[in-house]
């Protein structure tokens, strides 16, 4: 894993190693930092920082994205509001990016955040989507945005999340927040 200060010993399970100690000399992907609680994690300024929840949900921050981040799990009952009709909750997480002690709604120019959800086996073959909670919609009451077709104001990213060979739904953009993997009702 990447060197990082231990924030809360009872919560974090972090060890240090360098990229050179990875399984393969050609493997330059960052080792995940396991996250088991919603604590602030310092981000690297010169390398990608990959945060991972116990079930494999991940948030990868490019260098210079923010100074720190908080990654927390969401359940259907902890979401800001119910999901739009036709969507079945699969998994959710909230990603907060922090710079100069304040939360960011968008990352600095050129910075990216990649979110990844492991697709449970029972959803193989189902039509999946990724929703984002935009608190500025509906006169600041908030609403869900379908990232297959729309980005939030000021948001930049690839429309249409992709599925990787290792069965992860991924999306890269320039905005943190609450993301929910959904299955569409047939």
Short mmCIF file of C-alpha atoms in Angstrom, two decimals:
data_model
loop_
_atom_site.label_atom_id
_atom_site.label_comp_id
_atom_site.label_asym_id
_atom_site.label_seq_id
_atom_site.Cartn_x
_atom_site.Cartn_y
_atom_site.Cartn_z
CA UNK A 1 0.00 0.00 0.00
CA UNK A 2 0.99 3.60 -0.32
CA UNK A 3 2.63 5.26 2.67
CA UNK A 4 0.05 7.20 4.66
CA UNK A 5 -0.40 8.45 8.18
CA UNK A 6 -2.52 6.23 10.37
CA UNK A 7 -5.58 8.37 11.18
CA UNK A 8 -7.50 6.20 13.64
CA UNK A 9 -5.78 2.94 14.64
CA UNK A 10 -9.04 1.28 15.73
CA UNK A 11 -10.64 1.95 12.34
CA UNK A 12 -7.87 1.80 9.74
CA UNK A 13 -5.86 -1.21 8.74
CA UNK A 14 -2.97 0.36 6.85
CA UNK A 15 0.48 -0.90 6.10
CA UNK A 16 3.22 0.76 4.12
CA UNK A 17 5.01 -0.45 1.05
CA UNK A 18 6.15 1.15 -2.18
CA UNK A 19 4.96 0.54 -5.71
CA UNK A 20 8.26 -1.27 -6.26
CA UNK A 21 7.19 -3.92 -3.76
CA UNK A 22 4.08 -4.80 -5.76
CA UNK A 23 3.65 -8.34 -7.14
CA UNK A 24 4.96 -7.36 -10.55
CA UNK A 25 7.56 -4.78 -11.51
CA UNK A 26 5.22 -3.74 -14.36
CA UNK A 27 2.24 -3.28 -12.05
CA UNK A 28 2.13 0.44 -11.26
CA UNK A 29 -1.47 0.50 -10.10
CA UNK A 30 -1.87 1.77 -6.56
CA UNK A 31 -2.51 -0.65 -3.75
CA UNK A 32 -5.94 0.00 -2.23
CA UNK A 33 -6.24 1.65 1.16
CA UNK A 34 -8.90 -0.35 3.03
CA UNK A 35 -11.60 1.90 4.48
CA UNK A 36 -13.87 0.57 7.21
CA UNK A 37 -15.21 3.81 8.62
CA UNK A 38 -16.04 7.32 7.48
CA UNK A 39 -12.77 8.93 8.57
CA UNK A 40 -10.67 11.50 6.73
CA UNK A 41 -7.87 9.92 4.68
CA UNK A 42 -4.97 12.08 3.42
CA UNK A 43 -4.49 11.82 -0.36
CA UNK A 44 -1.17 11.57 -2.17
CA UNK A 45 0.00 14.61 -4.09
CA UNK A 46 2.24 12.71 -6.51
CA UNK A 47 0.39 9.44 -7.14
CA UNK A 48 -3.12 8.03 -7.51
CA UNK A 49 -4.81 7.31 -4.18
CA UNK A 50 -7.19 4.33 -4.23
CA UNK A 51 -9.66 3.99 -1.34
CA UNK A 52 -11.58 0.72 -1.03
CA UNK A 53 -14.56 -0.38 1.08
CA UNK A 54 -14.68 -4.00 2.35
CA UNK A 55 -16.96 -5.19 -0.48
CA UNK A 56 -14.69 -3.80 -3.21
CA UNK A 57 -16.32 -0.44 -3.89
CA UNK A 58 -13.54 1.97 -4.78
CA UNK A 59 -12.72 5.64 -5.27
CA UNK A 60 -9.49 6.52 -7.10
CA UNK A 61 -8.25 10.11 -6.91
CA UNK A 62 -5.72 11.43 -9.42
CA UNK A 63 -2.73 13.33 -8.00
CA UNK A 64 -3.69 16.86 -6.98
CA UNK A 65 -7.43 16.09 -6.77
CA UNK A 66 -7.76 17.10 -3.14
CA UNK A 67 -5.83 17.04 0.11
CA UNK A 68 -8.01 14.42 1.78
CA UNK A 69 -11.15 12.37 1.25
CA UNK A 70 -13.86 10.52 3.13
CA UNK A 71 -15.36 7.36 1.64
CA UNK A 72 -18.49 5.98 3.28
CA UNK A 73 -20.91 3.20 2.49
CA UNK A 74 -24.56 3.99 1.74
CA UNK A 75 -27.55 1.71 2.11
CA UNK A 76 -30.95 2.30 0.61
CA UNK A 77 -32.11 3.70 3.96
CA UNK A 78 -29.21 6.18 4.30
CA UNK A 79 -29.70 7.81 0.89
CA UNK A 80 -30.86 11.45 0.77
CA UNK A 81 -34.20 10.35 -0.72
CA UNK A 82 -35.80 7.38 -2.45
CA UNK A 83 -34.53 6.29 -5.85
CA UNK A 84 -36.49 7.20 -8.98
CA UNK A 85 -39.16 4.71 -10.07
CA UNK A 86 -37.80 1.79 -12.06
CA UNK A 87 -34.48 1.63 -10.17
CA UNK A 88 -33.50 -1.15 -7.76
CA UNK A 89 -30.78 -0.30 -5.22
CA UNK A 90 -27.68 -2.48 -5.60
CA UNK A 91 -24.92 -0.55 -3.81
CA UNK A 92 -24.04 3.00 -2.84
CA UNK A 93 -21.25 5.18 -1.51
CA UNK A 94 -20.57 8.79 -0.73
CA UNK A 95 -17.21 10.30 -1.60
CA UNK A 96 -16.22 13.63 -0.07
CA UNK A 97 -13.12 15.45 -1.32
CA UNK A 98 -11.52 18.06 0.94
CA UNK A 99 -9.10 20.92 0.19
CA UNK A 100 -8.13 23.78 2.51
CA UNK A 101 -10.51 22.37 5.11
CA UNK A 102 -13.59 22.65 2.88
CA UNK A 103 -15.62 20.13 0.89
CA UNK A 104 -15.31 20.29 -2.91
CA UNK A 105 -18.24 20.07 -5.33
CA UNK A 106 -15.87 19.73 -8.30
CA UNK A 107 -12.22 18.80 -8.42
CA UNK A 108 -9.52 21.17 -9.72
CA UNK A 109 -8.99 21.43 -13.50
CA UNK A 110 -7.47 18.23 -14.88
CA UNK A 111 -8.12 16.18 -11.73
CA UNK A 112 -10.30 13.06 -11.87
CA UNK A 113 -12.16 10.76 -9.54
CA UNK A 114 -12.94 7.23 -10.70
CA UNK A 115 -15.65 5.34 -8.83
CA UNK A 116 -15.98 1.58 -9.14
CA UNK A 117 -18.69 -0.77 -7.92
CA UNK A 118 -18.28 -4.55 -7.85
CA UNK A 119 -21.28 -6.07 -9.65
CA UNK A 120 -22.86 -8.80 -7.48
CA UNK A 121 -23.32 -12.15 -9.30
CA UNK A 122 -27.13 -11.96 -8.96
CA UNK A 123 -27.10 -8.89 -11.23
CA UNK A 124 -25.25 -10.59 -14.10
CA UNK A 125 -27.14 -9.95 -17.31
CA UNK A 126 -29.25 -7.16 -15.78
CA UNK A 127 -29.31 -3.62 -17.14
CA UNK A 128 -27.37 -1.50 -14.67
CA UNK A 129 -27.09 2.23 -14.17
CA UNK A 130 -25.27 4.73 -12.00
CA UNK A 131 -27.10 7.54 -10.25
CA UNK A 132 -25.57 10.67 -8.69
CA UNK A 133 -27.24 12.83 -6.04
CA UNK A 134 -27.16 16.50 -7.10
CA UNK A 135 -28.16 18.69 -4.16
CA UNK A 136 -28.50 21.76 -6.42
CA UNK A 137 -31.46 20.41 -8.39
CA UNK A 138 -35.08 21.39 -7.72
CA UNK A 139 -34.28 24.72 -6.05
CA UNK A 140 -31.61 23.08 -3.86
CA UNK A 141 -33.90 20.30 -2.64
CA UNK A 142 -31.80 17.88 -4.68
CA UNK A 143 -32.45 15.06 -7.10
CA UNK A 144 -30.93 12.02 -8.77
CA UNK A 145 -29.01 12.33 -12.05
CA UNK A 146 -28.66 9.29 -14.32
CA UNK A 147 -24.97 9.31 -15.27
CA UNK A 148 -25.73 7.26 -18.37
CA UNK A 149 -27.22 10.38 -19.95
CA UNK A 150 -26.48 13.51 -17.88
CA UNK A 151 -23.77 15.23 -15.84
CA UNK A 152 -24.32 17.65 -12.96
CA UNK A 153 -23.73 21.38 -13.59
CA UNK A 154 -19.97 21.95 -13.87
CA UNK A 155 -19.43 18.21 -14.06
CA UNK A 156 -17.09 16.67 -16.58
CA UNK A 157 -16.79 12.98 -17.26
CA UNK A 158 -17.55 10.16 -19.61
CA UNK A 159 -21.27 9.70 -20.13
CA UNK A 160 -22.21 6.03 -19.84
CA UNK A 161 -20.37 4.19 -17.08
CA UNK A 162 -18.47 1.13 -18.31
CA UNK A 163 -18.19 -2.45 -17.08
CA UNK A 164 -14.66 -3.83 -16.73
CA UNK A 165 -13.59 -7.46 -17.34
CA UNK A 166 -13.34 -7.99 -13.55
CA UNK A 167 -17.07 -7.17 -13.19
CA UNK A 168 -16.86 -3.61 -11.94
CA UNK A 169 -19.02 -0.75 -13.11
CA UNK A 170 -16.75 2.32 -13.32
CA UNK A 171 -17.24 6.01 -13.97
CA UNK A 172 -14.67 8.80 -14.14
CA UNK A 173 -15.50 12.44 -13.61
CA UNK A 174 -14.46 15.59 -11.81
CA UNK A 175 -17.03 15.60 -9.01
CA UNK A 176 -17.37 13.78 -5.67
CA UNK A 177 -20.69 13.03 -3.96
CA UNK A 178 -23.18 10.21 -3.51
CA UNK A 179 -23.16 7.52 -6.19
CA UNK A 180 -25.60 4.59 -6.39
CA UNK A 181 -25.33 1.46 -8.53
CA UNK A 182 -28.84 0.49 -9.62
CA UNK A 183 -30.46 -2.30 -11.60
CA UNK A 184 -33.26 -1.21 -13.88
CA UNK A 185 -36.61 -2.93 -13.44
CA UNK A 186 -37.54 -5.04 -16.44
#
